[in-house]
Short mmCIF file of C-alpha atoms in Angstrom, two decimals:
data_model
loop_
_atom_site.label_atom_id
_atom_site.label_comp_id
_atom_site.label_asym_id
_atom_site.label_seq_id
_atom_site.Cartn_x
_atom_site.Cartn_y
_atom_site.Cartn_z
CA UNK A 1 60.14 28.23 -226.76
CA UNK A 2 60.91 30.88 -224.12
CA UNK A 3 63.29 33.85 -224.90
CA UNK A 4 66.81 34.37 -223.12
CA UNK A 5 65.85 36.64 -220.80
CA UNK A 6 69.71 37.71 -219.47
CA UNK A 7 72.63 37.62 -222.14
CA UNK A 8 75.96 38.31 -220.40
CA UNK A 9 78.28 40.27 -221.83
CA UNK A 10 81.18 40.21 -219.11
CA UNK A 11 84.31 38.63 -220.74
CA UNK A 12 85.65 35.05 -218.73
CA UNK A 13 87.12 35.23 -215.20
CA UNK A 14 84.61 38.16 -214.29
CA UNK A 15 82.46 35.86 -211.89
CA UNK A 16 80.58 34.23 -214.75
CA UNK A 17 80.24 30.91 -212.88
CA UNK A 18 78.77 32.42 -209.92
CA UNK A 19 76.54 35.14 -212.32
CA UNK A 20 75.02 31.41 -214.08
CA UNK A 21 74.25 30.09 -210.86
CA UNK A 22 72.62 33.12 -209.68
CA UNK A 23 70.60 33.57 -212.99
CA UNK A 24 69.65 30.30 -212.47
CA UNK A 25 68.09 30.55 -209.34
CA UNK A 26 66.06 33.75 -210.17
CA UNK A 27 64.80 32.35 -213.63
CA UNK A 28 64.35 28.72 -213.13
CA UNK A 29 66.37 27.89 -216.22
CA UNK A 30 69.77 26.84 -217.22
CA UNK A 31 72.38 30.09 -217.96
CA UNK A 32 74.56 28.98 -220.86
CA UNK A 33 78.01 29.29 -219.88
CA UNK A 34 81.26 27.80 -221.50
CA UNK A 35 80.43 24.44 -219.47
CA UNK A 36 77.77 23.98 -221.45
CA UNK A 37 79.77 23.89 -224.62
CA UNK A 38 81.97 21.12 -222.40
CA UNK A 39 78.88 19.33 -221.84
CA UNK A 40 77.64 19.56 -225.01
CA UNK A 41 80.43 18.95 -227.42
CA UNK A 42 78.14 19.04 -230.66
CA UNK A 43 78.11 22.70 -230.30
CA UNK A 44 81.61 23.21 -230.39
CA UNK A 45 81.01 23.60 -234.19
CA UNK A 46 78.37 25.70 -234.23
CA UNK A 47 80.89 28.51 -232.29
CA UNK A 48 83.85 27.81 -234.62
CA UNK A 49 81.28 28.68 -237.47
CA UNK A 50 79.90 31.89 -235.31
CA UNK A 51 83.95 32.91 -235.25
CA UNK A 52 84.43 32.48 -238.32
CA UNK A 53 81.50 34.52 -239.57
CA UNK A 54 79.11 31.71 -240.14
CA UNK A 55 75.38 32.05 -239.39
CA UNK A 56 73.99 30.70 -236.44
CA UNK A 57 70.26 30.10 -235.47
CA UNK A 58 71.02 31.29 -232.46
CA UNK A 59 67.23 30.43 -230.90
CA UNK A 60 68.18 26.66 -231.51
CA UNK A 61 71.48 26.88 -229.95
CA UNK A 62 69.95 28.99 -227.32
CA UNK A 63 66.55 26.70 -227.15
CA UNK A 64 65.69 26.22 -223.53
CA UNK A 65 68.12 28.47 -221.60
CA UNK A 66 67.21 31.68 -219.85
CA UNK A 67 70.25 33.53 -219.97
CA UNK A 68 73.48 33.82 -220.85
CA UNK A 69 77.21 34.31 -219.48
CA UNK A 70 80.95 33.96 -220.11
CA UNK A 71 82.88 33.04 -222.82
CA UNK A 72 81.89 32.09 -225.85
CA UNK A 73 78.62 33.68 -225.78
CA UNK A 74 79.17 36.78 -224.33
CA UNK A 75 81.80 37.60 -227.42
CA UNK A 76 78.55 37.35 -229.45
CA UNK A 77 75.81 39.40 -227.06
CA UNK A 78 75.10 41.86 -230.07
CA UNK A 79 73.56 38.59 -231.71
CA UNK A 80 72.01 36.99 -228.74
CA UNK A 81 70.07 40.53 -228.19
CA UNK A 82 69.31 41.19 -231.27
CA UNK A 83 67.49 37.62 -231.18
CA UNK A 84 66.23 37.94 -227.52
CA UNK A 85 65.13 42.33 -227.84
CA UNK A 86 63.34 42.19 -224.87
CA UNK A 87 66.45 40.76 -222.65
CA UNK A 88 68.34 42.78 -220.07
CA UNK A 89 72.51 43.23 -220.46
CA UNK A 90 74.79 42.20 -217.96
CA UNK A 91 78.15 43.51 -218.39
CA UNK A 92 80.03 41.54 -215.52
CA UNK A 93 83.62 42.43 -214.55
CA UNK A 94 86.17 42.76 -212.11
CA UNK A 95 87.31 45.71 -209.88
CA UNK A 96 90.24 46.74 -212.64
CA UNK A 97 91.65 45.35 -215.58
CA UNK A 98 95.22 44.51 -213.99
CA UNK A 99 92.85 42.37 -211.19
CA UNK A 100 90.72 40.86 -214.62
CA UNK A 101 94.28 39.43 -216.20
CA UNK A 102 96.01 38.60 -213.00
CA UNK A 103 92.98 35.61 -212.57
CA UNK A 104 92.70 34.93 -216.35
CA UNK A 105 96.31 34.85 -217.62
CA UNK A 106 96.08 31.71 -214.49
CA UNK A 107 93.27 30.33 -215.60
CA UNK A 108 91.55 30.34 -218.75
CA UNK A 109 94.42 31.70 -220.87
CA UNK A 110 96.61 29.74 -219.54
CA UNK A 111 96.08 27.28 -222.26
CA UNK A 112 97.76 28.11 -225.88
CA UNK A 113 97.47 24.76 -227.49
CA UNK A 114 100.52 23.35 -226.97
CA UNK A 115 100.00 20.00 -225.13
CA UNK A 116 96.39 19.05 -225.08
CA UNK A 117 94.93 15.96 -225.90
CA UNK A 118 93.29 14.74 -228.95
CA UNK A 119 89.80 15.17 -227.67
CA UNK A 120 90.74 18.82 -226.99
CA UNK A 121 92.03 19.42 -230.48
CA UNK A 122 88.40 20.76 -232.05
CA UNK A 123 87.80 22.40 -229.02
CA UNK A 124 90.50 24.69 -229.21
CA UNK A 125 90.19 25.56 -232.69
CA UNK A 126 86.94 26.83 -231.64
CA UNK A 127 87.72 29.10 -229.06
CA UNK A 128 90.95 30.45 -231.37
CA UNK A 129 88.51 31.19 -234.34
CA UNK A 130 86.30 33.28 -231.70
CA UNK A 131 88.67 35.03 -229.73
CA UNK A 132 90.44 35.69 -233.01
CA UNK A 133 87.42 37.24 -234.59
CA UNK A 134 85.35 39.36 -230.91
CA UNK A 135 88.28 39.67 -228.55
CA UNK A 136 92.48 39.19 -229.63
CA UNK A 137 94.12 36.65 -231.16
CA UNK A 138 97.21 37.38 -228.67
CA UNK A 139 94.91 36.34 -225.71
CA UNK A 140 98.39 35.21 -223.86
CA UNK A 141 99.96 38.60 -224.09
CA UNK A 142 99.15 40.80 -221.15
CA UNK A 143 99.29 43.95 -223.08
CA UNK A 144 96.94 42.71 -225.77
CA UNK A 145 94.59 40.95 -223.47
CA UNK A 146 93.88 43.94 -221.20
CA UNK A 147 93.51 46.17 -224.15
CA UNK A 148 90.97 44.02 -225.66
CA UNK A 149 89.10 43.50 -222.34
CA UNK A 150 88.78 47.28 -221.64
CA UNK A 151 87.48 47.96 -225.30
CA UNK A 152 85.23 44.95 -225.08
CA UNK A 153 83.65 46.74 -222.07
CA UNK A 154 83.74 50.16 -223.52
CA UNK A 155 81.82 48.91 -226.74
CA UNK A 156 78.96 47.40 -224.14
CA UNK A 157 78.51 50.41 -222.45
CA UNK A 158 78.67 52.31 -225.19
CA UNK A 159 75.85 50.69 -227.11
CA UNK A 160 73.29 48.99 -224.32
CA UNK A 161 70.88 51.70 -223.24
CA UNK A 162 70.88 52.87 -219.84
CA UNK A 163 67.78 50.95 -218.42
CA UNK A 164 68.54 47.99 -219.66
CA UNK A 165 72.32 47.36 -218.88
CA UNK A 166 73.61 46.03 -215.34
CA UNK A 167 77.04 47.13 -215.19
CA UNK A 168 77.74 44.25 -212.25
CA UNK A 169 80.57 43.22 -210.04
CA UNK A 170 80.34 39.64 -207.60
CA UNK A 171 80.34 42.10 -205.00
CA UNK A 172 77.17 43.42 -205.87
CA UNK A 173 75.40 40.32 -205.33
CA UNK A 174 71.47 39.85 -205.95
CA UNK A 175 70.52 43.53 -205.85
CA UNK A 176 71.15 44.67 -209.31
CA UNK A 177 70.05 41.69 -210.70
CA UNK A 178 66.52 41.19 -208.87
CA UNK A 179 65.88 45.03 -209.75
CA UNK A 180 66.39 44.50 -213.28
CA UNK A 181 64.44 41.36 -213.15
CA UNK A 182 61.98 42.46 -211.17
CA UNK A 183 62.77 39.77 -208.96
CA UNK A 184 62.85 39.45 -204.86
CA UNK A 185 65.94 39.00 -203.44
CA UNK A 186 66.86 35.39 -202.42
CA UNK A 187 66.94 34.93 -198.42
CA UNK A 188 70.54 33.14 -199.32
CA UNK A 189 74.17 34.66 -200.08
CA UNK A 190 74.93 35.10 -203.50
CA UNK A 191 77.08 32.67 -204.59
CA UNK A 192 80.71 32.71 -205.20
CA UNK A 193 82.15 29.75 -206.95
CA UNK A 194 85.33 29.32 -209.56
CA UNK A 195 87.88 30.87 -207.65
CA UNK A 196 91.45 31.05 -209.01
CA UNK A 197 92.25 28.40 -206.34
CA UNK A 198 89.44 25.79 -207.33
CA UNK A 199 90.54 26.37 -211.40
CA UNK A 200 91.64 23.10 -212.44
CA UNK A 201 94.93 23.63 -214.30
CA UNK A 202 96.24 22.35 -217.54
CA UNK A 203 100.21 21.91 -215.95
CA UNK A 204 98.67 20.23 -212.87
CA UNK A 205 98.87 16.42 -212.21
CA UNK A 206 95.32 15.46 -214.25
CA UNK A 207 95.25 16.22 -217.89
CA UNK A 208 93.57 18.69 -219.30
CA UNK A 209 90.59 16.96 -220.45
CA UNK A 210 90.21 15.48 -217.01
CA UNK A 211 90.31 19.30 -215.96
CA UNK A 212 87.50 20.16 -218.33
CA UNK A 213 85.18 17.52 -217.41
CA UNK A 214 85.67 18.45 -213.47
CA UNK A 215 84.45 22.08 -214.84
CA UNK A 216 81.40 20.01 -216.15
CA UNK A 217 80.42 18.68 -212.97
#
């Protein structure tokens, strides 16, 4: 079983999709990102029970992947490093906090609950119980949300060492990323993907578990 070698500590909407492809290119392996929990709905569980203070064998959920990013995992990098030592940190984010909520108050937290369908139901009780417990239970509020981004941040910083944190914008691209990896730089762009504009929508004309399985493909 190989270790994770990236866990991703950069909250949602901070280029995560475009950080798993990346990874994923430069390691060869899958990057678990909140798709994965769409594609594998057994796991749902097993993050409602890491929310709500449950142990989690986190080398079985982990089994197979070589890094991590977005939400849920990065609410739980402490965890994931302390089970992967040898792994590098990447804290990805956007160019200010205001810029951070103006895409995820859009887009991710744009869904409170109210409406979903059945099959959504378990789903998000999940995500509740862990952005409850590692980020704010008031993820809807502007005020709230920005607060808890910026102190989710300042905790990373805070307690990664040095040389083995990338603090990492999209903008940066491949260089930070092949130097902690020790990796060559691609001869392609780095790639963008999951803009605002291409975020399927819960108010739009499919429902919302339509939306979720388009993020799947």
């Amino acid at each position: 079983m190989a270790d994770v070698k990236v866990v991703g500590a950069g909250a949602g909407r901070t280029g995560t999709l475009s950080l798993k492809t990346g990874l994923e290119q430069l390691l060869g392996r899958p990057c678990y990102h909140m798709l994965e929990v769409f594609n594998h709905p057994e796991h749902v569980a097993v993050w409602r029970e890491a929310g709500e203070g449950g142990k989690v064998d986190w080398a079985a959920l982990l089994d197979g992947y070589g890094a991590t990013s977005d939400f849920p995992a990065s609410l739980f990098w402490p965890e994931i490093l302390e089970a992967n030592p040898d792994a590098v940190i990447v804290l990805s984010t956007r160019r200010d906090a205001e810029a951070w909520w103006e895409s995820a108050s859009q887009t991710i937290f744009a869904v409170d609950g109210s409406g979903l369908p059945p099959e959504m139901t378990d789903w998000f009780e999940m995500w509740r119980a862990v952005a409850t417990a590692r980020f704010t239970p008031d993820w809807t509020d502007k005020a709230a949300s920005i607060a808890a981004y910026e102190r989710h941040n300042a905790a990373v910083r805070a307690s990664v060492p040095p040389d083995r944190l990338v603090d990492w914008q999209p903008k940066d691209g491949w260089g930070p990323l092949c130097a902690a990896l020790g990796a060559e730089v691609p001869d392609t762009p780095f790639p963008h993907l999951n803009t605002r504009e291409e975020f399927p929508h819960a108010d739009g004309d499919t429902s919302f578990s339509d939306a979720v399985k388009q993020l799947g493909q």
